[in-house]
Amino acid sequence: LKADLPMPRIAIVPSQNPNAFATGRNKNNAVVAATEGILSLLTDDELEGVLAHEMAHVRNRDILVMSAAATIAGAISFAARMFWWNSMFGGRRGNENAILLLVVAITAPLAALLLQLAISRNREFKADREGSLMIQRPLSLARALEKLEEGNRRRPIERGNPATSTLFIVNPFRGGSFVTLFMTHPPVRVRVKRLHDLAEQTGYIA
């Protein structure tokens, strides 16, 4: 393989939502999955770009990284709630302390969530770059991302847990744009621009 990794197991997901994802805690038990929708939407070159992106996730152990980030964020949120309730009902508190506790209870989980989302967006940028360099065709991945954005707008996943959106190459649950700070994925237009810039820098313009 161009990724210099063991051949992962391949799965085809019976969904018309055009998407792909990788799973597995390390390169030796990785699974790369593609939906039926993405197979019918993309050309072979574009699909290779998507699969290379997923292999970059496998090589960088991003599934493990994001699982750890989600666990830490959840633990911080739980600890903040427990701290708030214990402080409120554990004894008498002044108004100033109560306000401070409320601020901590709100901002700590929010900060943990924002950090988790920032890590997710950074890993997507990194997988875009490394995956496109594997096949030496950044523009193939750029074209794929543009098609996938439109395809997911037309055929979003109607049922499912949005918490799993970080697994996919593009967010399948997004009904519209949202503040970038709270997005699991970078905006596709930014990802595409970076890939075009990479193509110019490297000369991989095919």
mmCIF file of C-alpha atoms in Angstrom:
data_model
loop_
_atom_site.group_PDB
_atom_site.id
_atom_site.type_symbol
_atom_site.label_atom_id
_atom_site.label_comp_id
_atom_site.label_asym_id
_atom_site.label_seq_id
_atom_site.Cartn_x
_atom_site.Cartn_y
_atom_site.Cartn_z
ATOM 1 C CA LEU A 1 0.000 0.000 0.000
ATOM 2 C CA LYS A 2 1.048 3.586 -0.642
ATOM 3 C CA ALA A 3 0.344 4.307 3.016
ATOM 4 C CA ASP A 4 2.924 1.670 4.078
ATOM 5 C CA LEU A 5 0.302 0.104 6.339
ATOM 6 C CA PRO A 6 -1.221 -3.364 6.669
ATOM 7 C CA MET A 7 -4.215 -3.878 4.420
ATOM 8 C CA PRO A 8 -7.297 -2.941 6.463
ATOM 9 C CA ARG A 9 -10.580 -4.763 6.332
ATOM 10 C CA ILE A 10 -12.994 -3.125 3.898
ATOM 11 C CA ALA A 11 -16.689 -2.643 4.607
ATOM 12 C CA ILE A 12 -19.512 -1.441 2.372
ATOM 13 C CA VAL A 13 -22.305 0.320 4.262
ATOM 14 C CA PRO A 14 -25.806 -0.043 2.733
ATOM 15 C CA SER A 15 -26.612 3.671 2.843
ATOM 16 C CA GLN A 16 -27.222 6.177 0.067
ATOM 17 C CA ASN A 17 -25.608 8.890 2.166
ATOM 18 C CA PRO A 18 -22.246 9.425 0.409
ATOM 19 C CA ASN A 19 -19.585 9.062 3.070
ATOM 20 C CA ALA A 20 -16.654 7.046 4.394
ATOM 21 C CA PHE A 21 -14.967 6.448 7.736
ATOM 22 C CA ALA A 22 -12.257 4.432 9.435
ATOM 23 C CA THR A 23 -12.387 2.647 12.754
ATOM 24 C CA GLY A 24 -10.165 0.444 14.876
ATOM 25 C CA ARG A 25 -7.818 1.285 17.722
ATOM 26 C CA ASN A 26 -4.630 0.668 15.707
ATOM 27 C CA LYS A 27 -3.352 -0.124 12.211
ATOM 28 C CA ASN A 28 -3.496 -3.884 12.752
ATOM 29 C CA ASN A 29 -7.238 -4.062 13.326
ATOM 30 C CA ALA A 30 -8.421 -1.117 11.240
ATOM 31 C CA VAL A 31 -11.573 -1.124 9.156
ATOM 32 C CA VAL A 32 -12.169 1.359 6.340
ATOM 33 C CA ALA A 33 -15.822 1.669 5.386
ATOM 34 C CA ALA A 34 -17.479 3.320 2.407
ATOM 35 C CA THR A 35 -21.195 3.749 1.803
ATOM 36 C CA GLU A 36 -22.986 2.632 -1.322
ATOM 37 C CA GLY A 37 -23.766 6.299 -1.907
ATOM 38 C CA ILE A 38 -20.116 7.335 -2.147
ATOM 39 C CA LEU A 39 -19.306 4.469 -4.515
ATOM 40 C CA SER A 40 -21.905 5.677 -6.992
ATOM 41 C CA LEU A 41 -21.038 9.370 -6.604
ATOM 42 C CA LEU A 42 -17.254 9.556 -7.004
ATOM 43 C CA THR A 43 -14.857 8.660 -9.786
ATOM 44 C CA ASP A 44 -12.136 6.107 -9.099
ATOM 45 C CA ASP A 45 -9.520 8.864 -8.608
ATOM 46 C CA GLU A 46 -11.763 10.754 -6.184
ATOM 47 C CA LEU A 47 -12.593 7.608 -4.254
ATOM 48 C CA GLU A 48 -8.883 6.813 -3.964
ATOM 49 C CA GLY A 49 -8.383 10.259 -2.442
ATOM 50 C CA VAL A 50 -11.097 9.581 0.131
ATOM 51 C CA LEU A 51 -9.687 6.174 1.047
ATOM 52 C CA ALA A 52 -6.198 7.666 1.358
ATOM 53 C CA HIS A 53 -7.648 10.256 3.756
ATOM 54 C CA GLU A 54 -9.079 7.431 5.858
ATOM 55 C CA MET A 55 -5.784 5.532 5.785
ATOM 56 C CA ALA A 56 -4.075 8.676 7.087
ATOM 57 C CA HIS A 57 -6.499 8.572 10.031
ATOM 58 C CA VAL A 58 -5.482 4.960 10.630
ATOM 59 C CA ARG A 59 -1.772 5.742 10.460
ATOM 60 C CA ASN A 60 -2.142 8.662 12.881
ATOM 61 C CA ARG A 61 -4.323 6.641 15.280
ATOM 62 C CA ASP A 62 -6.958 9.350 15.105
ATOM 63 C CA ILE A 63 -9.752 7.031 16.214
ATOM 64 C CA LEU A 64 -7.874 6.459 19.473
ATOM 65 C CA VAL A 65 -7.033 10.166 19.799
ATOM 66 C CA MET A 66 -10.629 11.272 19.326
ATOM 67 C CA SER A 67 -11.944 8.579 21.667
ATOM 68 C CA ALA A 68 -9.568 9.825 24.351
ATOM 69 C CA ALA A 69 -10.576 13.454 23.702
ATOM 70 C CA ALA A 70 -14.273 12.579 23.977
ATOM 71 C CA THR A 71 -13.674 10.627 27.196
ATOM 72 C CA ILE A 72 -11.759 13.504 28.777
ATOM 73 C CA ALA A 73 -14.399 16.035 27.710
ATOM 74 C CA GLY A 74 -17.136 13.860 29.165
ATOM 75 C CA ALA A 75 -15.225 13.404 32.416
ATOM 76 C CA ILE A 76 -14.713 17.159 32.771
ATOM 77 C CA SER A 77 -18.408 17.804 32.170
ATOM 78 C CA PHE A 78 -19.414 15.181 34.732
ATOM 79 C CA ALA A 79 -16.934 16.504 37.302
ATOM 80 C CA ALA A 80 -18.184 20.067 36.798
ATOM 81 C CA ARG A 81 -21.789 19.011 37.371
ATOM 82 C CA MET A 82 -20.888 17.032 40.480
ATOM 83 C CA PHE A 83 -18.832 19.934 41.800
ATOM 84 C CA TRP A 84 -21.783 22.274 41.283
ATOM 85 C CA TRP A 85 -24.347 20.074 43.003
ATOM 86 C CA ASN A 86 -22.045 19.192 45.902
ATOM 87 C CA SER A 87 -21.233 22.850 46.424
ATOM 88 C CA MET A 88 -24.871 23.946 46.266
ATOM 89 C CA PHE A 89 -26.220 21.332 48.648
ATOM 90 C CA GLY A 90 -23.152 20.583 50.750
ATOM 91 C CA GLY A 91 -23.361 23.650 52.911
ATOM 92 C CA ARG A 92 -24.091 27.358 53.040
ATOM 93 C CA ARG A 93 -22.473 29.465 50.347
ATOM 94 C CA GLY A 94 -22.372 33.182 49.774
ATOM 95 C CA ASN A 95 -23.829 34.777 46.662
ATOM 96 C CA GLU A 96 -20.389 35.523 45.219
ATOM 97 C CA ASN A 97 -19.270 31.921 45.645
ATOM 98 C CA ALA A 98 -22.501 30.667 44.104
ATOM 99 C CA ILE A 99 -21.975 32.841 41.038
ATOM 100 C CA LEU A 100 -18.374 31.689 40.729
ATOM 101 C CA LEU A 101 -19.426 28.047 40.997
ATOM 102 C CA LEU A 102 -22.092 28.578 38.343
ATOM 103 C CA VAL A 103 -19.531 30.134 35.976
ATOM 104 C CA VAL A 104 -17.147 27.216 36.495
ATOM 105 C CA ALA A 105 -19.939 24.661 36.029
ATOM 106 C CA ILE A 106 -20.878 26.246 32.692
ATOM 107 C CA THR A 107 -17.486 27.167 31.265
ATOM 108 C CA ALA A 108 -15.517 24.021 32.138
ATOM 109 C CA PRO A 109 -17.668 21.635 30.029
ATOM 110 C CA LEU A 110 -17.875 24.220 27.244
ATOM 111 C CA ALA A 111 -14.101 24.632 27.172
ATOM 112 C CA ALA A 112 -13.661 20.848 27.100
ATOM 113 C CA LEU A 113 -16.121 20.561 24.195
ATOM 114 C CA LEU A 114 -14.422 23.324 22.219
ATOM 115 C CA LEU A 115 -11.059 21.648 22.729
ATOM 116 C CA GLN A 116 -12.468 18.309 21.547
ATOM 117 C CA LEU A 117 -13.928 19.924 18.412
ATOM 118 C CA ALA A 118 -10.702 21.800 17.698
ATOM 119 C CA ILE A 119 -8.757 18.530 17.884
ATOM 120 C CA SER A 120 -11.249 16.923 15.501
ATOM 121 C CA ARG A 121 -10.895 19.727 12.935
ATOM 122 C CA ASN A 122 -7.102 19.623 13.190
ATOM 123 C CA ARG A 123 -7.045 15.861 12.589
ATOM 124 C CA GLU A 124 -9.207 16.311 9.490
ATOM 125 C CA PHE A 125 -6.804 18.886 8.059
ATOM 126 C CA LYS A 126 -3.886 16.566 8.766
ATOM 127 C CA ALA A 127 -5.596 13.560 7.171
ATOM 128 C CA ASP A 128 -6.455 15.646 4.091
ATOM 129 C CA ARG A 129 -2.816 16.619 3.663
ATOM 130 C CA GLU A 130 -1.254 13.253 4.387
ATOM 131 C CA GLY A 131 -3.829 11.298 2.415
ATOM 132 C CA SER A 132 -3.483 13.461 -0.685
ATOM 133 C CA LEU A 133 0.299 13.210 -0.503
ATOM 134 C CA MET A 134 0.067 9.404 -0.330
ATOM 135 C CA ILE A 135 -1.486 9.316 -3.787
ATOM 136 C CA GLN A 136 0.219 12.518 -4.995
ATOM 137 C CA ARG A 137 -3.109 13.964 -6.157
ATOM 138 C CA PRO A 138 -4.476 16.601 -3.760
ATOM 139 C CA LEU A 139 -6.985 17.764 -6.358
ATOM 140 C CA SER A 140 -8.654 14.352 -6.483
ATOM 141 C CA LEU A 141 -9.483 14.666 -2.797
ATOM 142 C CA ALA A 142 -10.522 18.310 -3.275
ATOM 143 C CA ARG A 143 -13.023 17.327 -5.976
ATOM 144 C CA ALA A 144 -14.290 14.472 -3.802
ATOM 145 C CA LEU A 145 -14.899 16.781 -0.848
ATOM 146 C CA GLU A 146 -16.893 19.196 -2.985
ATOM 147 C CA LYS A 147 -19.080 16.378 -4.287
ATOM 148 C CA LEU A 148 -19.498 14.936 -0.802
ATOM 149 C CA GLU A 149 -20.583 18.252 0.661
ATOM 150 C CA GLU A 150 -23.321 18.566 -1.940
ATOM 151 C CA GLY A 151 -24.209 14.872 -1.657
ATOM 152 C CA ASN A 152 -24.592 15.063 2.117
ATOM 153 C CA ARG A 153 -26.709 18.170 1.781
ATOM 154 C CA ARG A 154 -29.030 16.251 -0.540
ATOM 155 C CA ARG A 155 -28.962 12.938 1.362
ATOM 156 C CA PRO A 156 -28.160 13.564 5.042
ATOM 157 C CA ILE A 157 -28.444 10.766 7.567
ATOM 158 C CA GLU A 158 -31.909 11.173 9.067
ATOM 159 C CA ARG A 159 -31.405 8.816 11.992
ATOM 160 C CA GLY A 160 -28.308 8.305 14.067
ATOM 161 C CA ASN A 161 -26.225 9.795 16.822
ATOM 162 C CA PRO A 162 -24.582 13.129 15.844
ATOM 163 C CA ALA A 163 -21.813 12.299 18.339
ATOM 164 C CA THR A 164 -20.470 9.880 15.720
ATOM 165 C CA SER A 165 -20.061 12.629 13.108
ATOM 166 C CA THR A 166 -16.319 12.906 13.810
ATOM 167 C CA LEU A 167 -15.863 9.435 12.314
ATOM 168 C CA PHE A 168 -16.914 10.500 8.833
ATOM 169 C CA ILE A 169 -14.923 12.362 6.180
ATOM 170 C CA VAL A 170 -17.722 14.956 6.045
ATOM 171 C CA ASN A 171 -20.440 15.539 8.612
ATOM 172 C CA PRO A 172 -23.481 13.501 7.503
ATOM 173 C CA PHE A 173 -25.862 15.068 10.024
ATOM 174 C CA ARG A 174 -25.331 18.708 9.153
ATOM 175 C CA GLY A 175 -28.452 20.349 7.824
ATOM 176 C CA GLY A 176 -26.730 23.673 7.283
ATOM 177 C CA SER A 177 -23.689 25.709 8.198
ATOM 178 C CA PHE A 178 -22.937 26.501 11.830
ATOM 179 C CA VAL A 179 -20.410 28.595 13.677
ATOM 180 C CA THR A 180 -17.008 27.116 12.783
ATOM 181 C CA LEU A 181 -15.994 27.012 16.432
ATOM 182 C CA PHE A 182 -18.691 24.399 17.102
ATOM 183 C CA MET A 183 -18.151 22.279 13.968
ATOM 184 C CA THR A 184 -16.691 18.769 14.096
ATOM 185 C CA HIS A 185 -15.158 19.278 10.634
ATOM 186 C CA PRO A 186 -13.479 22.290 9.050
ATOM 187 C CA PRO A 187 -15.561 24.003 6.349
ATOM 188 C CA VAL A 188 -15.177 22.113 3.075
ATOM 189 C CA ARG A 189 -14.275 25.299 1.214
ATOM 190 C CA VAL A 190 -11.293 25.763 3.560
ATOM 191 C CA ARG A 191 -10.217 22.149 3.146
ATOM 192 C CA VAL A 192 -10.471 22.439 -0.645
ATOM 193 C CA LYS A 193 -8.446 25.655 -0.676
ATOM 194 C CA ARG A 194 -5.709 24.033 1.399
ATOM 195 C CA LEU A 195 -5.590 21.116 -1.010
ATOM 196 C CA HIS A 196 -5.312 23.453 -4.003
ATOM 197 C CA ASP A 197 -2.508 25.314 -2.224
ATOM 198 C CA LEU A 198 -0.799 21.978 -1.529
ATOM 199 C CA ALA A 199 -1.098 21.012 -5.198
ATOM 200 C CA GLU A 200 0.607 24.256 -6.220
ATOM 201 C CA GLN A 201 3.346 23.853 -3.630
ATOM 202 C CA THR A 202 4.132 20.266 -4.553
ATOM 203 C CA GLY A 203 3.423 20.339 -8.278
ATOM 204 C CA TYR A 204 0.885 17.506 -7.896
ATOM 205 C CA ILE A 205 -1.719 19.127 -10.117
ATOM 206 C CA ALA A 206 -3.073 16.097 -11.979
#
